[in-house]
PDB file of C-alpha atoms in Angstrom:
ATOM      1  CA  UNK E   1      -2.095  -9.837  -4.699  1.00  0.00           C
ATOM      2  CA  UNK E   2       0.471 -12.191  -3.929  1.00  0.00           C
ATOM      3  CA  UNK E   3       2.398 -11.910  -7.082  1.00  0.00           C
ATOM      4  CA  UNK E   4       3.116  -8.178  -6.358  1.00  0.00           C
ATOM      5  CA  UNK E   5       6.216  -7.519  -5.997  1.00  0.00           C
ATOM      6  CA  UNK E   6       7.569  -6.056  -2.277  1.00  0.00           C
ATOM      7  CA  UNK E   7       7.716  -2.587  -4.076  1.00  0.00           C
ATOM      8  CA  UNK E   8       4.431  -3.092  -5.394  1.00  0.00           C
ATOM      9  CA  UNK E   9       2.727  -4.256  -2.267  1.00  0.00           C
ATOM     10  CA  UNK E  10       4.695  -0.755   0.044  1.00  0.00           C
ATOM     11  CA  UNK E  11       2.997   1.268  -2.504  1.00  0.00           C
ATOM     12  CA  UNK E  12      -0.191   0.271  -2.288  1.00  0.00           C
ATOM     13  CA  UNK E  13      -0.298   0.296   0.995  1.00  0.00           C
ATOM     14  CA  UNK E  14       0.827   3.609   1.030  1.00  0.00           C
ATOM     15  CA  UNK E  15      -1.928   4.624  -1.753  1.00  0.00           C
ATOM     16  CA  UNK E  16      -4.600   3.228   0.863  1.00  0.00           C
ATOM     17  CA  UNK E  17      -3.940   4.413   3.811  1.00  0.00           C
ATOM     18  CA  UNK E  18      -2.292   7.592   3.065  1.00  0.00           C
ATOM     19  CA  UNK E  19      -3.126   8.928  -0.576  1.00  0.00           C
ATOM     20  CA  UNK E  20      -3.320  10.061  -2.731  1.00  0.00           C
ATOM     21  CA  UNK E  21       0.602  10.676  -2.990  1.00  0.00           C
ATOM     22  CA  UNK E  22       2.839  13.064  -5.102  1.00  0.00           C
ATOM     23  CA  UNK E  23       5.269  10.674  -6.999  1.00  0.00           C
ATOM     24  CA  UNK E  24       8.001  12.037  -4.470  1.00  0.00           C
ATOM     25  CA  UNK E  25       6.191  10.637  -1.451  1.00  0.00           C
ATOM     26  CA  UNK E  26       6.091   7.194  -2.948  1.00  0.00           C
ATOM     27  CA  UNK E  27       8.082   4.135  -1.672  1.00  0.00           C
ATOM     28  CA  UNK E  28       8.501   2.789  -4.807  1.00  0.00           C
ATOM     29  CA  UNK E  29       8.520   4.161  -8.629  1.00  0.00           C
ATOM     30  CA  UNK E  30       8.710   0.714 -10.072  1.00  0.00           C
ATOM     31  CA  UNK E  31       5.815  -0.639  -7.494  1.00  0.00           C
ATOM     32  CA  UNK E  32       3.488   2.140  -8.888  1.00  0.00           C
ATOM     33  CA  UNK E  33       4.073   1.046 -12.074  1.00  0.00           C
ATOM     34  CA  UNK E  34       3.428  -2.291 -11.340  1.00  0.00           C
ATOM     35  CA  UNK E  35       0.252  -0.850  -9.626  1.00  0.00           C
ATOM     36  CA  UNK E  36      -1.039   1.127 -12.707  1.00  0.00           C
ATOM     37  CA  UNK E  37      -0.565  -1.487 -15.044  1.00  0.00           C
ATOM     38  CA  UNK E  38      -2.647  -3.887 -13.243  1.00  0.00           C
ATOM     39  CA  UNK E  39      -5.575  -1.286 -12.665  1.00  0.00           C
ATOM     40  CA  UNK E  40      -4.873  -1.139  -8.932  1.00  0.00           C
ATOM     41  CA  UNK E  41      -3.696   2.435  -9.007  1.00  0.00           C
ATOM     42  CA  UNK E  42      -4.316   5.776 -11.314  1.00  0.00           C
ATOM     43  CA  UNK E  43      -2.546   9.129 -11.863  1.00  0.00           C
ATOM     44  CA  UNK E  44      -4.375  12.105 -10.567  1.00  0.00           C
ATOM     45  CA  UNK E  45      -4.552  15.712 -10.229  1.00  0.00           C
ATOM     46  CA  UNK E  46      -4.832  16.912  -6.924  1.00  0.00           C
ATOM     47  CA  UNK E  47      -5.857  20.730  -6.581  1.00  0.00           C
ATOM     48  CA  UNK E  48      -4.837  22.183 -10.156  1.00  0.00           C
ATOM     49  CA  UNK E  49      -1.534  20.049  -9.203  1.00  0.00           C
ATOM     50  CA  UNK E  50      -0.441  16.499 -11.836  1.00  0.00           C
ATOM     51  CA  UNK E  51       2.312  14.247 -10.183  1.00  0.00           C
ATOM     52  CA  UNK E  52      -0.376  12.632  -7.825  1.00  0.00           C
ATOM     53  CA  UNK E  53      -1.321   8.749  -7.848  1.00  0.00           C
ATOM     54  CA  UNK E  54      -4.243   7.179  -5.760  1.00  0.00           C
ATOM     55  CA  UNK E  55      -5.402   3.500  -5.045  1.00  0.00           C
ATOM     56  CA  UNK E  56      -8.645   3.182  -7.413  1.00  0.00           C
ATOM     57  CA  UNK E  57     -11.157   0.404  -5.693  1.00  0.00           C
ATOM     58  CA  UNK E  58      -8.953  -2.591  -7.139  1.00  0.00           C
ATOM     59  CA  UNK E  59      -6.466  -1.620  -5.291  1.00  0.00           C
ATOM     60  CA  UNK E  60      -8.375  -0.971  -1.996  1.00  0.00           C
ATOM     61  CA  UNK E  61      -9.870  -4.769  -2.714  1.00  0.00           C
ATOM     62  CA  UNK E  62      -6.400  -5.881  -3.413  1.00  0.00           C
ATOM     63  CA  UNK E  63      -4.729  -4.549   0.157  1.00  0.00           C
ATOM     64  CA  UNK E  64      -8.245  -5.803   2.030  1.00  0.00           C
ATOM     65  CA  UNK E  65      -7.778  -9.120   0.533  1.00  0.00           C
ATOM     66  CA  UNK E  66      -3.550  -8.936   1.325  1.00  0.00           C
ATOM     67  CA  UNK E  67      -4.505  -8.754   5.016  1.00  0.00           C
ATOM     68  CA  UNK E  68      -7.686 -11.212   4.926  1.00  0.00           C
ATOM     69  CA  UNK E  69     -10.138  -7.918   5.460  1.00  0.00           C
ATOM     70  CA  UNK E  70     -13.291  -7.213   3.976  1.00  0.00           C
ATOM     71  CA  UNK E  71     -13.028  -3.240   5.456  1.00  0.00           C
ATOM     72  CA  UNK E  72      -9.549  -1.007   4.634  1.00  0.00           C
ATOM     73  CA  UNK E  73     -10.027   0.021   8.711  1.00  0.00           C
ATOM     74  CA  UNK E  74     -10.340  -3.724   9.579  1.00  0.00           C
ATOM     75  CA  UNK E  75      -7.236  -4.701   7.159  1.00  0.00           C
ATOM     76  CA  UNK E  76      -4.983  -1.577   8.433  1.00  0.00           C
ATOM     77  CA  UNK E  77      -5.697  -2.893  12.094  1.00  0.00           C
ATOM     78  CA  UNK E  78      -4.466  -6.774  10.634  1.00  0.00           C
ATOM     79  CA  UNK E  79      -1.799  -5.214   9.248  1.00  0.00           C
ATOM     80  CA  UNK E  80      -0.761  -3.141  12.049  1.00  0.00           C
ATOM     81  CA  UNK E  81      -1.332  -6.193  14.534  1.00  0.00           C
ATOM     82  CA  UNK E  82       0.912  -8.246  11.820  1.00  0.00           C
ATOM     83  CA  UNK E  83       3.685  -6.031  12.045  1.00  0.00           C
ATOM     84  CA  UNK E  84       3.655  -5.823  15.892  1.00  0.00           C
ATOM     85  CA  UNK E  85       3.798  -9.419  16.279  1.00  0.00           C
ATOM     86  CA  UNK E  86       6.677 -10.062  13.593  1.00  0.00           C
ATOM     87  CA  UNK E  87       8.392  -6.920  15.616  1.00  0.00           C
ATOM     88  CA  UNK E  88       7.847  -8.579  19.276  1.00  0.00           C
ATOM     89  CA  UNK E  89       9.318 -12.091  17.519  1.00  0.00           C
ATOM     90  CA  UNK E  90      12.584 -10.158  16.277  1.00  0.00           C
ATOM     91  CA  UNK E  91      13.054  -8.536  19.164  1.00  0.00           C
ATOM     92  CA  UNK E  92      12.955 -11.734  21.393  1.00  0.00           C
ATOM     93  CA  UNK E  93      15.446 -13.316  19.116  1.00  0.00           C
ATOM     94  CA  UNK E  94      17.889 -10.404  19.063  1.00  0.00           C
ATOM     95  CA  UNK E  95      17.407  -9.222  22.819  1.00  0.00           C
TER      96      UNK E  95
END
């Protein structure tokens, strides 16, 4: 998961925790190329509707590996306690 790139890596996140996700909702066009190429993400048709894209359970393993998670609830929670942490450091350093 590593070699994903950063648009990569905001999609699938995205695709977790929030999808699936009409292509206009998406961070990043590229990144969900990158994403269906590698088998971590699929197009889909949500309610009669095409457009959509959704993690498939690569991905999910993927994103839970990212964040050092066996559970997408435990690595959303790493992720979210990541973020606050790097937030709290930039903040001290630019009071």
């Amino acid at each position: 998961m590593s070699n994903l790139s950063g648009g990569a890596l905001d999609t699938l996140i995205a695709l977790v925790e929030n999808g699936p996700l009409w292509d206009g909702d998406l961070p990043s066009k590229s990144g969900r190329y990158e994403l269906l190429e590698l088998g971590m993400a699929v197009r889909i048709v949500v309610k009669g509707e095409d457009g959509y894209q959704a993690a498939t359970i690569e991905g999910a393993r993927a994103y839970c590996l990212h964040f050092g998670e066996e559970r997408i609830s435990d690595a959303k929670a790493a992720r979210i306690a990541r973020r606050s942490v790097i937030n709290a450091i930039h903040r001290s350093k630019n009071p």
